[in-house]
C-alpha positions as a LaTeX table, in Angstrom:
\begin{tabular}{lrrr}
\hline
Residue & $x$ (\AA) & $y$ (\AA) & $z$ (\AA) \\
\hline
Unk1 & $-29.17$ & $-3.08$ & $-11.23$ \\
Unk2 & $-28.35$ & $-0.08$ & $-14.50$ \\
Unk3 & $-24.87$ & $-0.55$ & $-13.60$ \\
Unk4 & $-24.77$ & $-4.20$ & $-13.13$ \\
Unk5 & $-26.15$ & $-4.37$ & $-16.82$ \\
Unk6 & $-24.03$ & $-2.22$ & $-18.64$ \\
Unk7 & $-21.24$ & $-4.41$ & $-16.42$ \\
Unk8 & $-22.01$ & $-7.39$ & $-18.28$ \\
Unk9 & $-22.24$ & $-5.97$ & $-21.79$ \\
Unk10 & $-19.44$ & $-4.27$ & $-21.62$ \\
Unk11 & $-17.49$ & $-7.60$ & $-20.67$ \\
Unk12 & $-18.88$ & $-8.71$ & $-24.14$ \\
Unk13 & $-18.52$ & $-6.40$ & $-26.09$ \\
Unk14 & $-14.66$ & $-6.06$ & $-24.71$ \\
Unk15 & $-14.20$ & $-9.44$ & $-25.13$ \\
Unk16 & $-14.88$ & $-10.04$ & $-29.19$ \\
Unk17 & $-13.15$ & $-6.82$ & $-28.97$ \\
Unk18 & $-9.75$ & $-8.38$ & $-28.26$ \\
Unk19 & $-10.19$ & $-11.41$ & $-29.95$ \\
Unk20 & $-10.41$ & $-9.35$ & $-33.14$ \\
Unk21 & $-7.70$ & $-7.07$ & $-32.75$ \\
Unk22 & $-5.38$ & $-9.99$ & $-31.66$ \\
Unk23 & $-6.15$ & $-12.10$ & $-34.85$ \\
Unk24 & $-5.48$ & $-8.34$ & $-37.19$ \\
Unk25 & $-2.28$ & $-7.64$ & $-34.72$ \\
Unk26 & $-0.54$ & $-10.92$ & $-35.35$ \\
Unk27 & $-1.04$ & $-10.97$ & $-39.05$ \\
Unk28 & 0.79 & $-7.00$ & $-39.23$ \\
Unk29 & 4.04 & $-6.45$ & $-40.22$ \\
Unk30 & 6.58 & $-7.52$ & $-37.02$ \\
Unk31 & 9.14 & $-4.67$ & $-37.86$ \\
Unk32 & 6.71 & $-2.00$ & $-37.20$ \\
Unk33 & 6.69 & $-0.44$ & $-33.45$ \\
Unk34 & 4.20 & 1.59 & $-31.27$ \\
Unk35 & 3.01 & 4.13 & $-33.94$ \\
Unk36 & 3.71 & 2.27 & $-36.37$ \\
Unk37 & 1.84 & $-0.21$ & $-35.48$ \\
Unk38 & $-1.38$ & 1.69 & $-35.06$ \\
Unk39 & $-1.15$ & 3.28 & $-38.21$ \\
Unk40 & $-1.03$ & $-0.23$ & $-40.12$ \\
Unk41 & $-3.94$ & $-1.65$ & $-38.21$ \\
Unk42 & $-5.71$ & 1.46 & $-38.60$ \\
Unk43 & $-6.03$ & 0.23 & $-42.33$ \\
Unk44 & $-7.29$ & $-3.34$ & $-41.02$ \\
Unk45 & $-10.94$ & $-4.04$ & $-40.99$ \\
Unk46 & $-10.99$ & $-6.60$ & $-38.59$ \\
Unk47 & $-9.13$ & $-4.37$ & $-36.13$ \\
Unk48 & $-11.30$ & $-1.48$ & $-36.56$ \\
Unk49 & $-14.06$ & $-3.92$ & $-35.20$ \\
Unk50 & $-12.34$ & $-4.96$ & $-32.73$ \\
Unk51 & $-11.58$ & $-1.33$ & $-31.63$ \\
Unk52 & $-15.35$ & $-1.04$ & $-32.16$ \\
Unk53 & $-15.70$ & $-3.50$ & $-29.86$ \\
Unk54 & $-13.71$ & $-2.32$ & $-27.08$ \\
Unk55 & $-14.90$ & 1.15 & $-27.81$ \\
Unk56 & $-18.44$ & 0.05 & $-27.16$ \\
Unk57 & $-17.35$ & $-1.88$ & $-24.06$ \\
Unk58 & $-15.34$ & 1.09 & $-22.91$ \\
Unk59 & $-18.79$ & 3.34 & $-23.10$ \\
Unk60 & $-20.82$ & 0.82 & $-20.84$ \\
Unk61 & $-18.26$ & 0.29 & $-18.20$ \\
Unk62 & $-17.71$ & 4.23 & $-18.25$ \\
Unk63 & $-21.64$ & 4.37 & $-17.25$ \\
Unk64 & $-21.57$ & 1.70 & $-14.73$ \\
Unk65 & $-18.52$ & 3.54 & $-12.97$ \\
Unk66 & $-21.13$ & 6.07 & $-11.80$ \\
Unk67 & $-22.87$ & 4.14 & $-9.79$ \\
Unk68 & $-20.61$ & 0.81 & $-8.83$ \\
Unk69 & $-17.20$ & 1.52 & $-7.08$ \\
Unk70 & $-13.69$ & 1.22 & $-9.56$ \\
Unk71 & $-12.62$ & $-2.62$ & $-7.99$ \\
Unk72 & $-16.22$ & $-3.94$ & $-8.93$ \\
Unk73 & $-16.14$ & $-2.20$ & $-12.74$ \\
Unk74 & $-12.36$ & $-3.73$ & $-13.37$ \\
Unk75 & $-13.28$ & $-7.02$ & $-11.92$ \\
Unk76 & $-16.05$ & $-7.58$ & $-14.13$ \\
Unk77 & $-14.29$ & $-6.26$ & $-17.11$ \\
Unk78 & $-11.62$ & $-8.59$ & $-16.12$ \\
Unk79 & $-14.26$ & $-11.54$ & $-16.64$ \\
Unk80 & $-13.96$ & $-10.56$ & $-20.72$ \\
Unk81 & $-10.63$ & $-12.65$ & $-20.88$ \\
Unk82 & $-12.45$ & $-15.91$ & $-20.02$ \\
Unk83 & $-15.14$ & $-15.10$ & $-22.70$ \\
Unk84 & $-12.48$ & $-14.50$ & $-24.94$ \\
Unk85 & $-11.07$ & $-17.46$ & $-24.63$ \\
Unk86 & $-14.28$ & $-19.38$ & $-24.71$ \\
Unk87 & $-14.89$ & $-17.46$ & $-27.88$ \\
Unk88 & $-11.75$ & $-18.43$ & $-29.68$ \\
Unk89 & $-11.79$ & $-22.15$ & $-28.55$ \\
Unk90 & $-15.06$ & $-22.25$ & $-29.41$ \\
Unk91 & $-15.60$ & $-20.37$ & $-33.10$ \\
Unk92 & $-11.54$ & $-19.86$ & $-34.15$ \\
Unk93 & $-10.23$ & $-23.01$ & $-32.85$ \\
Unk94 & $-7.99$ & $-22.06$ & $-30.24$ \\
Unk95 & $-5.96$ & $-24.57$ & $-28.40$ \\
Unk96 & $-5.46$ & $-23.50$ & $-24.61$ \\
Unk97 & $-3.21$ & $-25.70$ & $-21.90$ \\
Unk98 & $-4.82$ & $-27.47$ & $-19.28$ \\
Unk99 & $-2.94$ & $-25.14$ & $-16.81$ \\
Unk100 & $-4.26$ & $-22.17$ & $-18.71$ \\
Unk101 & $-7.58$ & $-23.03$ & $-17.51$ \\
Unk102 & $-6.95$ & $-24.11$ & $-14.11$ \\
Unk103 & $-5.72$ & $-20.63$ & $-13.92$ \\
Unk104 & $-8.73$ & $-18.44$ & $-15.34$ \\
Unk105 & $-10.67$ & $-20.93$ & $-13.11$ \\
Unk106 & $-8.55$ & $-19.03$ & $-9.90$ \\
Unk107 & $-8.68$ & $-15.11$ & $-11.67$ \\
Unk108 & $-12.55$ & $-16.43$ & $-11.62$ \\
Unk109 & $-12.26$ & $-17.49$ & $-8.27$ \\
Unk110 & $-10.66$ & $-14.15$ & $-6.88$ \\
Unk111 & $-13.40$ & $-12.07$ & $-9.04$ \\
Unk112 & $-16.45$ & $-13.34$ & $-7.57$ \\
Unk113 & $-14.76$ & $-12.71$ & $-3.89$ \\
Unk114 & $-13.83$ & $-8.97$ & $-5.03$ \\
Unk115 & $-17.97$ & $-8.60$ & $-6.87$ \\
Unk116 & $-19.36$ & $-10.08$ & $-3.55$ \\
Unk117 & $-17.55$ & $-7.37$ & $-1.69$ \\
Unk118 & $-19.00$ & $-4.48$ & $-3.24$ \\
Unk119 & $-21.23$ & $-2.09$ & $-2.68$ \\
Unk120 & $-22.38$ & 1.03 & $-4.45$ \\
Unk121 & $-20.75$ & 4.45 & $-3.92$ \\
Unk122 & $-20.14$ & 8.06 & $-5.66$ \\
Unk123 & $-16.78$ & 8.78 & $-6.39$ \\
Unk124 & $-15.21$ & 11.35 & $-4.88$ \\
Unk125 & $-14.04$ & 14.62 & $-7.22$ \\
Unk126 & $-10.00$ & 15.28 & $-7.70$ \\
Unk127 & $-9.06$ & 18.38 & $-8.25$ \\
Unk128 & $-7.66$ & 18.77 & $-12.40$ \\
Unk129 & $-4.53$ & 20.05 & $-11.42$ \\
Unk130 & $-4.01$ & 17.70 & $-8.97$ \\
Unk131 & $-5.15$ & 14.92 & $-11.08$ \\
Unk132 & $-2.86$ & 15.99 & $-14.37$ \\
Unk133 & 0.15 & 15.45 & $-11.78$ \\
Unk134 & $-0.53$ & 12.29 & $-10.18$ \\
Unk135 & $-1.85$ & 10.68 & $-13.04$ \\
Unk136 & $-0.59$ & 12.37 & $-16.04$ \\
Unk137 & 3.09 & 11.66 & $-15.06$ \\
Unk138 & 2.65 & 7.99 & $-15.70$ \\
Unk139 & 1.93 & 8.38 & $-19.00$ \\
Unk140 & 4.87 & 10.32 & $-19.31$ \\
Unk141 & 6.94 & 6.98 & $-18.37$ \\
Unk142 & 5.44 & 5.05 & $-20.43$ \\
Unk143 & 5.90 & 6.88 & $-23.77$ \\
Unk144 & 9.94 & 6.85 & $-22.39$ \\
Unk145 & 9.92 & 3.18 & $-21.77$ \\
Unk146 & 8.55 & 1.83 & $-24.46$ \\
Unk147 & 11.44 & 1.06 & $-27.10$ \\
Unk148 & 13.18 & $-0.67$ & $-24.11$ \\
Unk149 & 10.33 & $-3.55$ & $-23.69$ \\
Unk150 & 9.83 & $-6.23$ & $-25.93$ \\
Unk151 & 8.07 & $-9.12$ & $-23.95$ \\
Unk152 & 4.45 & $-9.79$ & $-24.63$ \\
Unk153 & 3.87 & $-9.85$ & $-20.96$ \\
Unk154 & 5.43 & $-6.21$ & $-19.38$ \\
Unk155 & 4.27 & $-4.76$ & $-22.75$ \\
Unk156 & 0.39 & $-5.72$ & $-21.41$ \\
Unk157 & 1.14 & $-4.53$ & $-17.60$ \\
Unk158 & 2.22 & $-1.19$ & $-19.25$ \\
Unk159 & $-1.23$ & $-1.35$ & $-21.17$ \\
Unk160 & $-2.84$ & $-1.81$ & $-17.67$ \\
Unk161 & $-1.11$ & 1.09 & $-15.99$ \\
Unk162 & $-2.24$ & 3.04 & $-18.97$ \\
Unk163 & $-5.88$ & 1.81 & $-18.73$ \\
Unk164 & $-5.71$ & 2.43 & $-14.82$ \\
Unk165 & $-5.64$ & 5.84 & $-15.10$ \\
Unk166 & $-8.26$ & 5.82 & $-17.65$ \\
Unk167 & $-10.85$ & 4.44 & $-15.43$ \\
Unk168 & $-9.51$ & 6.11 & $-12.38$ \\
Unk169 & $-10.03$ & 9.55 & $-14.20$ \\
Unk170 & $-13.81$ & 8.06 & $-16.13$ \\
Unk171 & $-14.82$ & 7.23 & $-12.21$ \\
Unk172 & $-14.52$ & 11.18 & $-11.52$ \\
Unk173 & $-16.55$ & 12.17 & $-13.94$ \\
Unk174 & $-18.75$ & 9.27 & $-15.15$ \\
Unk175 & $-21.21$ & 10.92 & $-13.29$ \\
Unk176 & $-21.32$ & 14.41 & $-15.40$ \\
Unk177 & $-23.47$ & 15.52 & $-18.47$ \\
Unk178 & $-22.34$ & 13.76 & $-21.29$ \\
Unk179 & $-22.33$ & 16.94 & $-23.12$ \\
Unk180 & $-20.26$ & 18.47 & $-20.76$ \\
Unk181 & $-17.33$ & 16.28 & $-21.03$ \\
Unk182 & $-15.87$ & 17.91 & $-23.72$ \\
Unk183 & $-15.15$ & 20.43 & $-21.91$ \\
Unk184 & $-13.53$ & 18.50 & $-18.88$ \\
Unk185 & $-9.64$ & 18.46 & $-18.72$ \\
Unk186 & $-9.95$ & 15.12 & $-17.12$ \\
Unk187 & $-12.19$ & 13.85 & $-20.07$ \\
Unk188 & $-9.04$ & 14.92 & $-22.43$ \\
Unk189 & $-6.28$ & 13.00 & $-20.01$ \\
Unk190 & $-8.59$ & 9.89 & $-19.97$ \\
Unk191 & $-8.78$ & 10.06 & $-23.99$ \\
Unk192 & $-4.73$ & 10.28 & $-23.56$ \\
Unk193 & $-4.21$ & 7.63 & $-21.71$ \\
Unk194 & $-6.44$ & 5.55 & $-23.48$ \\
Unk195 & $-4.42$ & 5.84 & $-26.64$ \\
Unk196 & $-1.01$ & 4.95 & $-24.96$ \\
Unk197 & $-3.02$ & 1.74 & $-23.69$ \\
Unk198 & $-3.83$ & 1.13 & $-26.67$ \\
Unk199 & $-0.49$ & 1.06 & $-28.49$ \\
Unk200 & 0.83 & $-1.51$ & $-25.76$ \\
Unk201 & $-1.77$ & $-3.58$ & $-25.94$ \\
Unk202 & $-1.52$ & $-4.18$ & $-29.89$ \\
Unk203 & 2.40 & $-4.72$ & $-29.27$ \\
Unk204 & 1.30 & $-6.75$ & $-26.69$ \\
Unk205 & $-1.17$ & $-8.95$ & $-28.46$ \\
Unk206 & 0.97 & $-9.46$ & $-31.29$ \\
Unk207 & 4.06 & $-10.94$ & $-29.44$ \\
Unk208 & 1.70 & $-12.99$ & $-26.89$ \\
Unk209 & $-1.25$ & $-15.22$ & $-26.91$ \\
Unk210 & $-4.83$ & $-13.16$ & $-26.42$ \\
Unk211 & $-5.05$ & $-14.57$ & $-22.81$ \\
Unk212 & $-1.98$ & $-14.18$ & $-21.24$ \\
Unk213 & $-1.77$ & $-10.48$ & $-22.75$ \\
Unk214 & $-5.04$ & $-10.00$ & $-21.66$ \\
Unk215 & $-5.53$ & $-11.04$ & $-18.61$ \\
Unk216 & $-1.74$ & $-9.18$ & $-17.13$ \\
Unk217 & $-3.48$ & $-6.21$ & $-18.29$ \\
Unk218 & $-6.91$ & $-6.07$ & $-16.83$ \\
Unk219 & $-5.06$ & $-7.29$ & $-13.44$ \\
Unk220 & $-2.31$ & $-5.02$ & $-13.62$ \\
Unk221 & $-5.65$ & $-2.79$ & $-13.97$ \\
Unk222 & $-7.50$ & $-3.89$ & $-11.17$ \\
Unk223 & $-4.62$ & $-4.09$ & $-8.64$ \\
Unk224 & $-4.00$ & $-0.53$ & $-9.35$ \\
Unk225 & $-7.57$ & 0.92 & $-9.79$ \\
Unk226 & $-8.59$ & $-1.12$ & $-6.36$ \\
Unk227 & $-5.88$ & 0.69 & $-4.30$ \\
Unk228 & $-6.57$ & 4.11 & $-5.59$ \\
Unk229 & $-10.44$ & 3.30 & $-5.74$ \\
Unk230 & $-10.46$ & 3.01 & $-1.67$ \\
Unk231 & $-7.64$ & 5.09 & $-0.68$ \\
Unk232 & $-8.76$ & 8.41 & $-3.15$ \\
Unk233 & $-11.84$ & 7.89 & $-4.13$ \\
Unk234 & $-14.44$ & 7.03 & $-1.73$ \\
Unk235 & $-15.14$ & 2.94 & $-3.10$ \\
Unk236 & $-16.58$ & 0.97 & $-0.47$ \\
Unk237 & $-16.31$ & $-2.24$ & 0.79 \\
Unk238 & $-19.27$ & $-4.50$ & 2.47 \\
Unk239 & $-18.24$ & $-4.63$ & 6.48 \\
Unk240 & $-16.32$ & $-7.61$ & 7.52 \\
Unk241 & $-15.78$ & $-8.76$ & 3.98 \\
Unk242 & $-12.58$ & $-5.88$ & 3.47 \\
Unk243 & $-10.69$ & $-9.33$ & 3.30 \\
Unk244 & $-12.68$ & $-10.80$ & 0.66 \\
Unk245 & $-10.76$ & $-7.81$ & $-1.61$ \\
Unk246 & $-7.24$ & $-8.46$ & $-0.57$ \\
Unk247 & $-8.10$ & $-12.58$ & $-1.30$ \\
Unk248 & $-9.65$ & $-11.36$ & $-4.40$ \\
Unk249 & $-6.95$ & $-9.51$ & $-5.48$ \\
Unk250 & $-4.36$ & $-12.20$ & $-4.53$ \\
Unk251 & $-5.95$ & $-14.85$ & $-6.78$ \\
Unk252 & $-6.04$ & $-12.74$ & $-9.54$ \\
Unk253 & $-2.44$ & $-11.83$ & $-9.32$ \\
Unk254 & $-1.22$ & $-15.11$ & $-9.05$ \\
Unk255 & $-3.85$ & $-16.05$ & $-12.12$ \\
Unk256 & $-1.63$ & $-13.30$ & $-13.60$ \\
Unk257 & 1.63 & $-14.70$ & $-12.84$ \\
Unk258 & 1.09 & $-18.53$ & $-13.48$ \\
Unk259 & $-0.87$ & $-17.54$ & $-16.63$ \\
Unk260 & 2.23 & $-15.44$ & $-18.03$ \\
Unk261 & 4.34 & $-17.80$ & $-17.17$ \\
Unk262 & 2.14 & $-20.42$ & $-19.19$ \\
Unk263 & 3.11 & $-21.86$ & $-22.88$ \\
Unk264 & 1.58 & $-19.23$ & $-26.01$ \\
Unk265 & $-1.99$ & $-20.69$ & $-27.54$ \\
Unk266 & $-1.17$ & $-22.86$ & $-30.22$ \\
Unk267 & 0.75 & $-21.95$ & $-33.15$ \\
Unk268 & $-2.28$ & $-22.06$ & $-35.70$ \\
Unk269 & $-3.31$ & $-18.77$ & $-33.46$ \\
Unk270 & $-0.17$ & $-17.16$ & $-33.93$ \\
Unk271 & 0.04 & $-17.55$ & $-37.96$ \\
Unk272 & $-3.25$ & $-16.06$ & $-38.53$ \\
Unk273 & $-2.77$ & $-14.05$ & $-42.78$ \\
Unk274 & $-4.49$ & $-12.32$ & $-44.80$ \\
\hline
\end{tabular}
């Protein structure tokens, strides 16, 4: 039960972080790139508050991964998309199209199937050298293509790849003593992947709606981690419900494709001033 409580609290903190970062990213200068944008946002209190929310959400999800399979943890984290949208509508006056609401419902149905198919398990250990080869290469490729990507949805998908590396590496070390983590090479790989993902997320939030950016990022992470978790880390599925995972992931991906092609949030949410 502790793992499920950690996962629920993680989704709430992550949602609040996405909303705060979205507002802060949109009021940053338009001519800044990934590193420059992060440097500018590092002085923005609202962005730092949102980043703190994401850190809290990540810490809670990290501990949940010690007990729960990756596809369940990432599915729970993806629910933050709906929570962030609800908060934006109720508190900040965001306006969303009906198609966006329908798409979020479709994604929620997919996530319900994934949660229902999950069963607790302990991850297999991955040798550090193999992990650096398998998971470090995507980070190098992500850094290489950053300048050529401008649209919000592709940026969010690249952030999802980076955060998939974060989730996969953290799943393998989450059951280790906290004080021993600084001595674990995979922990530093996890930190590097988080920084790369944060850079792409900041760019995506500035150029697209919080809903579509976060949904694309999270769904990309769900797909990658679900496959790797089951295929390589020993994540298990309730017997007889394997097709639930396939259908659930399919609904999430379909929702992301529809959400990515939907119109952005109302102009009032894209013109926040300091």
